[in-house]
Amino acid sequence: MNEMLEMLSFGIRLSEPFVALIVIIMCFVSLKGGRREEKALIALESETDDKTYPVLYWENSIGRSRSSDIRINDFTVSRDHAVLLRRNDGWFINDTGSKAGVFVNGQKTDGRWPVAVGDNISLGSTSLVLRRASDVGVQTAVREPKRFPQGVIVAFITLYQALLTLQAAINMMSAEVIIPSALFLVVMWAFYGVSKLGLRRLNFELESLALLLSGTGIILAASHDMKQSFVQLAAMVLGIFLYSFMLWFIEIPDRVMKWNIAIAILALLMLASTLVLGKSLNGAKNWIVLGPVSVQPSEFAKIAYIFVGASTLDVLQTKKSLASFIVISILSVGFLVLMSDFGTAVIFFMTFLIIAFMRSGDIKTVILAVSAAGIGAMTMLSVKPYIADRFAVWGHVWDYADGTGYQQVRSLIYSASGGLFGTGLSKGYLQYLFASENDLVFCLICEELGCIIAVLCAVVIGGLMIYARGVTTRSRSTFYSIAACSAGGLLVFQSALNIFGVVDILPLTGVTLPFVSYGGTSMAACWGLLSFIKAADERTYARHIPKQKKAPAPEEMFEQI
């Protein structure tokens, strides 16, 4: 009997990676298909030199600069003259501090100014007329989505979760593990139903990838500590609500800009309150403990920080500098350093570099920031030498195998013992090490679920960044572009710190693996970060349109998006 169960468990372990791989392939193939081609929405026809400028994006910079979306070679036009942008109630043009000003039908504009087809827009000595793309021979195009049925993807995730649950039940000789797994499946299908039928979302692939990772983390927790699995499940539900709220909130970029200052203050208050009220756990004062509940505010501060850093193009193109954002960044990182939460401080700094580069487009800004950070780090090491002691083991864990390198050495040994398909859930030895379910979770996956599934988890998170970068050119606003790349970069860099830290490629900083590591605050915050990537895809705010007897014109189809 035991031999049959062992054979069944082994067969399940062989099949799990392939089911997970099928889910990942279907999701990314579907995400790639069905996006709008980069063709003109409208066009600007020059009355000065008979040139036609296709308008490709929802926000378009106009000026003499080579980096302008619509470049006008006219010395009377400023380098960054204006921004032509689309919102739900039409097209607008905004003078971004030009010397000559912007005139619409002979009237000088002030702030955002509505423009319609046929209007004359004057910038310096250049006169432009807003035209429909089809009227000047520039075609628009919307292609029908080519993707796998979303219900099929969710069904495969269900199969994957069922295989994990069955494996855990066999190995533990207990059916108790079925409870959190069954609740996870109920939440997943309810979420899918609301998204598809209630909100009529066109795609569910990003959510599917996050659910694949979250489900893996929940069943991993359940196989070691049932209480942890319910905490993770509750945090996932909270994260889904946060994700849904944020998608609604950022649907209108101008609404985000109105709340920008309030969100910045909230981010700083969260960090400051932790510094004052926080409890030191594992060397970092980054937790606020309220009875049986512990919260890590810095995880939610990551979301607020991206809100503050991202802006619409007409804001970025003005003469305003990065000063306010830099001040907020310095304060945020400073608070984290004072908490001794150096892992999160590094994550904030890397996110700052992404945002600063995307806002300015100037590599010199990044070099200056890195140089300043290097000087600050050297000063910190000289003032507080005990910090350097924490990193003394880096690259030499085998020399400290029975001391400060104990965790990493055991993690390397046990993860290698898992091979391609793992030893089985609850069958590993790494579970007995401190922080195995959060800081060392990548090695725990390697040991119990196998190297293939561990690598697939990393591939999913890396794929989110690649996807975020790919959709930015089609985003409705630079706010979405900057926010999506920042969120994707944050998740990737945090994952790199977690994965490379335990294998001694990078210093061990004690950060979580997104969606997988045990930690309710981290789980909820990761779902919040995912909303930035989701919002960058213009299809997110489209609605499923019932099939019509007569196909609408391309322009009408795009209006639905």
Coordinates of C-alpha atoms in Angstrom, one line a residue:
M1 CA 0.0 0.0 0.0
N2 CA 2.8 2.4 0.9
E3 CA 4.6 1.6 -2.3
M4 CA 1.5 2.4 -4.3
L5 CA 1.1 5.7 -2.6
E6 CA 4.8 6.5 -3.1
M7 CA 4.4 5.7 -6.8
L8 CA 1.3 7.8 -7.1
S9 CA 3.0 10.7 -5.3
F10 CA 5.9 10.5 -7.7
G11 CA 3.7 10.4 -10.7
I12 CA 1.9 13.5 -9.5
R13 CA 5.3 15.3 -9.0
L14 CA 6.2 14.4 -12.6
S15 CA 3.0 15.9 -14.0
E16 CA 2.8 19.1 -11.9
P17 CA 5.5 21.1 -13.7
F18 CA 4.0 20.3 -17.1
V19 CA 0.6 21.5 -16.1
A20 CA 2.1 24.7 -14.7
L21 CA 4.1 25.2 -17.9
I22 CA 0.9 24.8 -20.0
V23 CA -0.8 27.5 -17.8
I24 CA 2.2 29.9 -18.2
I25 CA 2.4 29.4 -22.0
M26 CA -1.3 29.9 -22.5
C27 CA -1.2 33.1 -20.4
F28 CA 1.7 34.7 -22.1
V29 CA 0.6 33.7 -25.6
S30 CA -2.8 35.2 -24.9
L31 CA -1.3 38.4 -23.4
K32 CA 0.7 38.9 -26.6
G33 CA -2.3 38.5 -28.9
G34 CA -5.1 40.8 -29.4
R35 CA -3.3 44.1 -28.7
R36 CA -3.9 47.2 -30.9
E37 CA -1.3 47.7 -33.5
E38 CA 0.7 50.9 -33.3
K39 CA -1.3 52.7 -36.0
A40 CA -2.7 56.2 -36.0
L41 CA -5.7 57.2 -33.9
I42 CA -5.9 60.6 -35.6
A43 CA -3.6 62.8 -37.6
L44 CA -2.2 66.3 -37.6
E45 CA -2.0 67.9 -41.1
S46 CA 0.5 70.7 -41.5
E47 CA -0.7 73.7 -43.5
T48 CA 2.8 75.1 -43.4
D49 CA 4.7 72.4 -45.3
D50 CA 1.9 69.8 -46.3
K51 CA 3.3 67.2 -43.9
T52 CA 1.0 64.7 -42.1
Y53 CA 1.9 63.6 -38.6
P54 CA 0.2 60.4 -37.4
V55 CA -0.9 60.5 -33.8
L56 CA -0.1 57.1 -32.4
Y57 CA -0.7 57.4 -28.6
W58 CA -3.1 58.7 -26.1
E59 CA -0.5 61.2 -24.9
N60 CA 1.8 62.8 -27.5
S61 CA 4.6 65.3 -26.9
I62 CA 4.9 68.0 -29.6
G63 CA 8.1 70.0 -30.0
R64 CA 11.4 70.5 -31.7
S65 CA 13.2 67.9 -29.6
R66 CA 14.3 64.7 -31.1
S67 CA 12.6 62.8 -28.3
S68 CA 9.2 64.3 -29.2
D69 CA 6.5 62.0 -30.4
I70 CA 5.6 64.6 -33.0
R71 CA 8.8 66.4 -34.0
I72 CA 8.4 69.8 -35.8
N73 CA 11.5 71.2 -37.4
D74 CA 10.7 74.9 -36.8
F75 CA 12.9 77.2 -34.7
T76 CA 9.8 79.1 -33.5
V77 CA 8.6 75.9 -31.8
S78 CA 10.0 75.1 -28.3
R79 CA 11.8 71.9 -27.7
D80 CA 8.9 70.7 -25.5
H81 CA 6.1 72.8 -26.7
A82 CA 2.8 71.0 -26.0
V83 CA 1.1 67.7 -25.3
L84 CA -1.8 66.4 -27.3
L85 CA -3.7 64.0 -25.2
R86 CA -6.9 62.0 -25.3
R87 CA -9.3 61.5 -22.4
N88 CA -12.7 59.9 -22.1
D89 CA -14.4 63.1 -23.1
G90 CA -12.3 63.9 -26.1
W91 CA -8.9 65.3 -27.3
F92 CA -7.1 68.1 -25.6
I93 CA -3.9 70.1 -26.1
N94 CA -1.9 71.5 -23.2
D95 CA 0.8 74.1 -23.5
T96 CA 3.8 72.9 -21.5
G97 CA 5.6 76.2 -20.9
S98 CA 6.4 77.1 -24.5
K99 CA 7.7 80.6 -25.4
A100 CA 5.3 81.1 -28.4
G101 CA 2.2 79.6 -26.8
V102 CA -0.5 77.4 -28.3
F103 CA -3.4 78.8 -30.2
V104 CA -6.6 76.9 -31.2
N105 CA -8.6 78.5 -34.0
G106 CA -6.8 81.8 -33.3
Q107 CA -7.5 81.8 -29.5
K108 CA -4.6 81.4 -27.1
T109 CA -5.0 78.4 -24.9
D110 CA -4.8 78.3 -21.1
G111 CA -4.2 74.9 -19.5
R112 CA -5.9 71.9 -21.1
W113 CA -7.8 73.0 -24.1
P114 CA -10.4 70.9 -26.0
V115 CA -9.8 70.3 -29.7
A116 CA -12.0 68.6 -32.3
V117 CA -11.6 67.3 -35.8
G118 CA -11.1 70.3 -38.2
D119 CA -9.6 72.6 -35.5
N120 CA -6.5 74.6 -36.3
I121 CA -3.7 74.4 -33.8
S122 CA -0.9 77.0 -34.1
L123 CA 2.5 76.4 -32.5
G124 CA 4.9 79.2 -33.3
S125 CA 4.8 79.7 -37.1
T126 CA 3.5 76.1 -37.6
S127 CA -0.2 75.6 -38.3
L128 CA -1.7 72.1 -37.8
V129 CA -5.2 70.8 -38.5
L130 CA -6.6 67.9 -36.6
R131 CA -7.9 65.3 -39.0
R132 CA -9.4 61.8 -38.8
A133 CA -6.7 59.3 -39.7
S134 CA -8.8 57.8 -42.5
D135 CA -9.4 61.3 -44.1
V136 CA -5.7 61.7 -44.8
G137 CA -5.0 58.1 -45.8
V138 CA -3.7 56.9 -42.5
Q139 CA -5.5 53.7 -41.4
T140 CA -6.4 52.7 -37.9
A141 CA -6.6 49.0 -37.0
V142 CA -8.0 46.9 -34.2
R143 CA -7.6 43.2 -34.5
E144 CA -9.7 40.6 -32.9
P145 CA -8.0 39.1 -29.9
K146 CA -6.2 35.8 -30.5
R147 CA -6.0 34.0 -27.2
F148 CA -6.8 30.8 -25.4
P149 CA -10.2 30.7 -23.7
Q150 CA -9.8 32.1 -20.2
G151 CA -12.0 29.5 -18.7
V152 CA -9.6 26.8 -20.0
I153 CA -6.7 28.6 -18.3
V154 CA -8.5 28.7 -15.0
A155 CA -9.4 25.0 -15.4
F156 CA -5.7 24.1 -15.8
I157 CA -4.9 26.1 -12.7
T158 CA -7.6 24.1 -10.9
L159 CA -5.9 20.9 -12.1
Y160 CA -2.5 22.1 -11.0
Q161 CA -3.8 23.0 -7.5
A162 CA -5.6 19.7 -7.3
L163 CA -2.4 17.8 -8.0
L164 CA -0.5 19.8 -5.4
T165 CA -3.3 19.1 -2.9
L166 CA -3.4 15.4 -3.6
Q167 CA 0.4 15.1 -3.3
A168 CA 0.3 16.9 0.1
A169 CA -2.6 14.8 1.4
I170 CA -0.7 11.6 0.4
N171 CA 2.6 12.7 1.9
M172 CA 1.0 14.0 5.1
M173 CA -1.5 11.1 5.3
S174 CA -4.2 13.7 6.1
A175 CA -7.1 15.2 4.2
E176 CA -6.9 18.4 6.3
V177 CA -4.9 20.1 3.6
I178 CA -7.9 19.9 1.2
I179 CA -9.7 22.7 3.2
P180 CA -7.5 25.7 2.3
S181 CA -7.0 24.4 -1.2
A182 CA -10.7 24.1 -1.8
L183 CA -11.3 27.6 -0.4
F184 CA -8.6 28.9 -2.8
L185 CA -10.4 27.3 -5.7
V186 CA -13.7 28.8 -4.7
V187 CA -12.2 32.3 -4.4
M188 CA -10.4 31.8 -7.8
W189 CA -13.5 30.8 -9.7
A190 CA -15.6 33.5 -8.0
F191 CA -13.0 36.1 -8.9
Y192 CA -13.0 34.8 -12.5
G193 CA -16.8 34.9 -12.6
V194 CA -17.0 38.5 -11.4
S195 CA -14.3 39.6 -13.7
K196 CA -15.8 37.9 -16.8
L197 CA -19.5 38.2 -16.2
G198 CA -19.9 41.1 -13.8
L199 CA -17.1 43.5 -15.0
R200 CA -17.0 42.1 -18.5
R201 CA -13.2 42.2 -18.6
L202 CA -11.7 41.1 -21.9
N203 CA -8.7 39.3 -20.3
F204 CA -7.9 37.4 -17.2
E205 CA -4.3 36.2 -17.9
L206 CA -2.4 38.4 -15.5
E207 CA -4.7 37.4 -12.7
S208 CA -4.2 33.7 -13.7
L209 CA -0.5 34.0 -13.3
A210 CA -0.8 35.7 -9.9
L211 CA -3.3 33.0 -8.9
L212 CA -0.9 30.2 -10.0
L213 CA 1.9 31.7 -7.8
S214 CA -0.5 32.4 -4.9
G215 CA -1.9 28.9 -5.0
T216 CA 1.6 27.4 -4.9
G217 CA 2.4 29.5 -1.8
I218 CA -0.8 28.6 -0.1
I219 CA -0.5 24.8 -0.5
L220 CA 3.2 25.0 0.4
A221 CA 2.2 26.7 3.7
A222 CA -0.6 24.2 4.3
S223 CA 1.8 21.3 4.1
H224 CA 3.8 22.7 7.0
D225 CA 1.5 24.9 9.1
M226 CA -2.3 24.9 8.5
K227 CA -2.7 28.3 10.2
Q228 CA -0.2 29.9 7.8
S229 CA -2.2 28.7 4.8
F230 CA -5.4 30.4 6.1
V231 CA -3.5 33.6 6.7
Q232 CA -2.2 33.5 3.2
L233 CA -5.6 32.8 1.8
A234 CA -7.2 35.7 3.7
A235 CA -4.4 38.0 2.5
M236 CA -4.9 36.9 -1.1
V237 CA -8.6 37.8 -0.8
L238 CA -7.7 41.2 0.7
G239 CA -5.2 41.6 -2.1
I240 CA -7.8 40.8 -4.8
F241 CA -10.1 43.5 -3.3
L242 CA -7.2 46.0 -3.2
Y243 CA -6.3 45.0 -6.8
S244 CA -10.0 45.6 -7.9
F245 CA -10.2 48.9 -6.1
M246 CA -7.0 50.2 -7.6
L247 CA -8.0 49.3 -11.1
W248 CA -11.1 51.4 -10.6
F249 CA -9.2 54.3 -9.0
I250 CA -6.5 54.6 -11.7
E251 CA -8.9 54.2 -14.6
I252 CA -8.9 58.0 -14.8
P253 CA -5.3 59.3 -14.7
D254 CA -6.4 62.8 -13.9
R255 CA -8.1 61.5 -10.7
V256 CA -4.8 60.0 -9.6
M257 CA -3.0 63.3 -10.2
K258 CA -5.5 65.1 -7.9
W259 CA -4.7 62.7 -5.1
N260 CA -1.0 62.6 -5.8
I261 CA 0.1 64.9 -2.9
A262 CA -2.3 63.1 -0.4
I263 CA -0.8 59.7 -1.5
A264 CA 2.7 61.0 -1.0
I265 CA 1.9 62.2 2.5
L266 CA 0.3 58.8 3.2
A267 CA 3.4 57.0 2.1
L268 CA 5.6 59.0 4.4
L269 CA 3.2 58.7 7.3
M270 CA 3.2 54.9 6.9
L271 CA 7.0 54.7 7.1
A272 CA 7.2 57.3 9.9
S273 CA 4.6 55.5 12.0
T274 CA 6.5 52.3 11.7
L275 CA 9.6 54.0 12.9
V276 CA 7.8 55.3 16.0
L277 CA 5.4 52.4 16.7
G278 CA 7.2 49.5 15.0
K279 CA 8.5 46.4 16.7
S280 CA 11.9 45.1 15.9
L281 CA 11.7 41.5 14.5
N282 CA 14.7 39.7 13.1
G283 CA 16.8 42.9 13.3
A284 CA 14.5 45.2 11.4
K285 CA 12.0 47.6 13.0
N286 CA 9.5 47.3 10.2
W287 CA 6.5 45.6 11.9
I288 CA 3.5 47.1 13.7
V289 CA 1.9 44.5 16.0
L290 CA -1.7 44.9 17.0
G291 CA -2.6 42.0 19.2
P292 CA -2.5 38.8 17.1
V293 CA -2.2 40.8 13.8
S294 CA 1.2 42.1 12.5
V295 CA 1.4 44.5 9.6
Q296 CA 4.4 45.6 7.5
P297 CA 3.4 49.2 6.3
S298 CA 6.5 49.4 4.0
E299 CA 4.9 46.9 1.7
F300 CA 1.9 49.2 1.1
A301 CA 4.3 52.2 1.0
K302 CA 5.8 50.6 -2.2
I303 CA 2.4 51.0 -3.9
A304 CA 2.0 54.6 -2.7
Y305 CA 5.6 55.4 -3.8
I306 CA 4.8 54.3 -7.4
F307 CA 1.7 56.4 -7.4
V308 CA 3.8 59.5 -6.4
G309 CA 6.5 58.8 -9.0
A310 CA 4.3 58.2 -12.0
S311 CA 2.7 61.2 -13.8
T312 CA 0.8 62.1 -16.9
L313 CA 2.8 63.4 -19.8
D314 CA 1.5 66.9 -19.7
V315 CA 2.8 67.1 -16.1
L316 CA 6.2 65.6 -17.0
Q317 CA 6.7 68.0 -20.0
T318 CA 6.4 71.1 -17.9
K319 CA 9.4 73.0 -16.4
K320 CA 8.9 71.4 -13.0
S321 CA 11.9 69.4 -11.9
L322 CA 12.3 66.1 -10.1
A323 CA 13.0 67.9 -6.9
S324 CA 9.8 67.0 -5.0
F325 CA 10.0 63.3 -6.1
I326 CA 13.7 63.2 -5.1
V327 CA 12.9 64.7 -1.6
I328 CA 10.1 62.1 -1.1
S329 CA 12.5 59.3 -2.2
I330 CA 15.3 60.5 0.2
L331 CA 12.8 60.6 3.1
S332 CA 11.4 57.1 2.2
V333 CA 14.8 55.5 2.0
G334 CA 16.0 57.3 5.1
F335 CA 13.1 56.0 7.1
L336 CA 13.9 52.5 6.0
V337 CA 17.5 52.8 6.8
L338 CA 16.7 54.0 10.3
M339 CA 14.4 50.9 10.7
S340 CA 17.4 48.8 9.6
D341 CA 15.2 47.4 6.8
F342 CA 18.0 47.6 4.2
G343 CA 16.4 45.1 1.8
T344 CA 13.3 47.2 1.3
A345 CA 15.5 50.4 1.2
V346 CA 17.4 48.9 -1.8
I347 CA 14.1 48.0 -3.5
F348 CA 12.9 51.5 -3.1
F349 CA 16.1 52.9 -4.5
M350 CA 16.0 50.6 -7.6
T351 CA 12.4 51.7 -8.1
F352 CA 13.5 55.3 -7.9
L353 CA 16.1 54.7 -10.6
I354 CA 13.4 53.2 -12.9
I355 CA 11.0 56.1 -12.3
A356 CA 13.7 58.8 -12.5
F357 CA 15.0 57.5 -15.9
M358 CA 11.5 57.2 -17.3
R359 CA 10.5 60.7 -16.1
S360 CA 13.7 62.4 -17.4
G361 CA 15.0 60.1 -20.1
D362 CA 18.4 61.1 -19.0
I363 CA 21.0 58.5 -18.0
K364 CA 23.0 61.2 -16.3
T365 CA 20.3 61.4 -13.7
V366 CA 20.6 57.7 -13.0
I367 CA 24.4 57.9 -12.8
L368 CA 24.2 60.9 -10.4
A369 CA 21.7 59.0 -8.2
V370 CA 23.8 55.8 -8.1
S371 CA 26.9 57.8 -7.2
A372 CA 25.1 59.6 -4.4
A373 CA 23.8 56.3 -3.1
G374 CA 27.3 54.8 -3.2
I375 CA 28.7 57.6 -1.1
G376 CA 25.8 57.3 1.3
A377 CA 26.4 53.5 1.7
M378 CA 30.1 54.0 2.4
T379 CA 29.3 56.6 5.0
M380 CA 26.7 54.3 6.6
L381 CA 29.3 51.5 6.8
S382 CA 31.9 53.8 8.5
V383 CA 29.4 55.2 11.0
K384 CA 27.7 51.8 11.7
P385 CA 30.3 49.1 11.2
Y386 CA 28.0 46.4 12.5
I387 CA 26.1 46.7 9.2
A388 CA 29.2 45.5 7.3
D389 CA 29.4 42.5 9.6
R390 CA 26.0 41.3 8.3
F391 CA 27.4 41.1 4.8
A392 CA 30.8 39.6 5.8
V393 CA 29.4 36.1 5.0
W394 CA 28.5 37.1 1.4
G395 CA 30.4 34.9 -1.0
H396 CA 31.9 32.9 1.8
V397 CA 28.9 31.0 3.3
W398 CA 30.8 27.7 3.3
D399 CA 33.4 29.3 5.5
Y400 CA 30.7 30.1 8.0
A401 CA 28.7 26.9 7.6
D402 CA 28.1 26.5 11.4
G403 CA 27.7 30.2 12.1
T404 CA 26.3 33.1 10.2
G405 CA 26.2 31.0 7.0
Y406 CA 24.2 28.2 8.6
Q407 CA 20.9 28.9 6.8
Q408 CA 22.3 29.5 3.4
V409 CA 24.5 26.4 3.4
R410 CA 21.6 24.2 4.5
S411 CA 19.4 25.9 1.9
L412 CA 21.9 25.1 -0.8
I413 CA 22.2 21.4 0.3
Y414 CA 18.5 20.8 0.7
S415 CA 17.5 22.5 -2.5
A416 CA 20.0 20.5 -4.5
S417 CA 18.6 17.3 -3.0
G418 CA 15.2 18.0 -4.5
G419 CA 16.4 17.5 -8.1
L420 CA 14.0 18.3 -11.0
F421 CA 10.8 17.1 -9.4
G422 CA 11.3 17.5 -5.6
T423 CA 11.2 15.2 -2.6
G424 CA 7.5 15.9 -2.2
L425 CA 5.4 18.4 -0.1
S426 CA 6.1 18.1 3.6
K427 CA 9.0 15.7 2.9
G428 CA 11.8 18.1 3.0
Y429 CA 14.2 19.1 5.7
L430 CA 14.4 22.8 5.0
Q431 CA 11.0 23.3 6.6
Y432 CA 12.8 23.0 10.0
L433 CA 15.0 26.0 9.4
F434 CA 14.0 29.4 10.6
A435 CA 12.3 31.6 7.9
S436 CA 12.1 28.7 5.5
E437 CA 8.5 29.7 4.5
N438 CA 9.4 33.3 3.6
D439 CA 13.1 34.3 3.2
L440 CA 14.2 30.8 2.1
V441 CA 11.0 29.9 0.2
F442 CA 12.7 29.5 -3.2
C443 CA 15.0 26.8 -1.9
L444 CA 12.0 25.2 -0.1
I445 CA 10.2 25.0 -3.5
C446 CA 13.4 23.5 -5.1
E447 CA 13.5 20.9 -2.4
E448 CA 9.9 19.8 -2.1
L449 CA 8.4 20.7 -5.5
G450 CA 11.5 20.5 -7.6
C451 CA 13.8 22.8 -9.6
I452 CA 11.5 23.0 -12.6
I453 CA 8.6 24.5 -10.6
A454 CA 11.0 26.9 -8.8
V455 CA 12.4 28.1 -12.1
L456 CA 8.8 28.5 -13.5
C457 CA 7.9 30.7 -10.6
A458 CA 10.9 32.9 -11.4
V459 CA 9.9 32.9 -15.1
V460 CA 6.4 34.1 -14.3
I461 CA 7.7 37.1 -12.3
G462 CA 10.3 37.9 -15.0
G463 CA 7.6 37.6 -17.6
L464 CA 5.5 40.2 -15.9
M465 CA 8.3 42.7 -16.3
I466 CA 8.7 41.9 -20.0
Y467 CA 5.0 42.2 -20.5
A468 CA 4.9 45.5 -18.7
R469 CA 7.6 46.8 -20.9
G470 CA 5.8 45.6 -24.0
V471 CA 2.5 47.3 -23.3
T472 CA 3.8 50.7 -22.3
T473 CA 3.9 52.0 -25.9
R474 CA 0.1 51.3 -26.2
S475 CA -0.8 52.6 -22.7
R476 CA -3.4 55.4 -22.5
S477 CA -1.1 57.6 -20.4
T478 CA 2.5 57.9 -19.3
F479 CA 1.2 57.3 -15.8
Y480 CA 0.4 53.8 -16.8
S481 CA 3.7 53.3 -18.6
I482 CA 5.8 54.5 -15.7
A483 CA 3.7 52.8 -13.1
A484 CA 3.7 49.4 -14.9
C485 CA 7.4 49.4 -15.6
S486 CA 8.1 50.5 -12.0
A487 CA 5.9 47.8 -10.5
G488 CA 7.3 45.1 -12.8
G489 CA 10.9 46.2 -12.0
L490 CA 10.1 46.2 -8.3
L491 CA 8.7 42.7 -8.4
V492 CA 11.7 41.4 -10.4
F493 CA 14.3 43.1 -8.3
Q494 CA 12.7 41.9 -5.1
S495 CA 12.6 38.3 -6.5
A496 CA 16.2 38.6 -7.5
L497 CA 17.2 39.6 -3.9
N498 CA 15.2 36.7 -2.5
I499 CA 16.5 34.1 -5.0
F500 CA 20.1 35.2 -5.4
G501 CA 20.4 35.9 -1.7
V502 CA 19.7 32.4 -0.6
V503 CA 22.2 30.9 -3.1
D504 CA 24.9 33.4 -2.1
I505 CA 25.1 35.4 -5.4
L506 CA 23.8 38.5 -3.6
P507 CA 23.8 39.3 0.1
L508 CA 20.9 37.7 2.1
T509 CA 18.6 40.7 2.8
G510 CA 15.5 38.9 4.1
V511 CA 12.9 40.0 1.5
T512 CA 10.0 37.9 0.3
L513 CA 9.4 36.1 -3.0
P514 CA 6.3 37.9 -4.5
F515 CA 3.0 36.0 -4.2
V516 CA 4.7 32.9 -2.8
S517 CA 6.4 33.7 0.5
Y518 CA 4.5 33.5 3.7
G519 CA 3.5 37.0 4.7
G520 CA 0.0 38.5 4.6
T521 CA 1.1 42.1 4.0
S522 CA 3.4 41.1 1.2
M523 CA 0.7 39.0 -0.5
A524 CA -1.8 41.8 -0.5
A525 CA 0.7 44.4 -1.6
C526 CA 1.8 42.2 -4.6
W527 CA -1.7 42.1 -5.8
G528 CA -1.8 45.9 -5.5
L529 CA 1.4 46.2 -7.6
L530 CA -0.1 43.9 -10.2
S531 CA -2.9 46.4 -10.8
F532 CA -0.4 48.9 -12.3
I533 CA 0.7 46.3 -14.9
K534 CA -2.9 45.4 -15.6
A535 CA -3.9 49.0 -16.1
A536 CA -1.1 49.6 -18.7
D537 CA -2.9 47.4 -21.2
E538 CA -5.6 49.5 -22.9
R539 CA -7.9 46.4 -23.1
T540 CA -8.3 46.4 -19.4
Y541 CA -10.8 49.2 -19.5
A542 CA -12.6 47.9 -22.5
R543 CA -15.7 45.9 -22.1
H544 CA -16.8 42.7 -23.8
I545 CA -19.1 43.8 -26.7
P546 CA -21.7 41.2 -27.9
K547 CA -21.3 40.2 -31.5
Q548 CA -23.1 42.4 -34.0
K549 CA -24.7 41.5 -37.3
K550 CA -22.7 44.2 -39.0
A551 CA -19.1 44.7 -38.0
P552 CA -18.4 48.2 -36.8
A553 CA -15.9 50.5 -38.6
P554 CA -12.3 50.4 -37.2
E555 CA -12.7 53.8 -35.6
E556 CA -15.9 52.7 -33.9
M557 CA -14.2 49.5 -32.7
F558 CA -11.4 51.5 -31.1
E559 CA -13.9 53.9 -29.5
Q560 CA -15.2 50.8 -27.6
I561 CA -11.6 50.5 -26.2

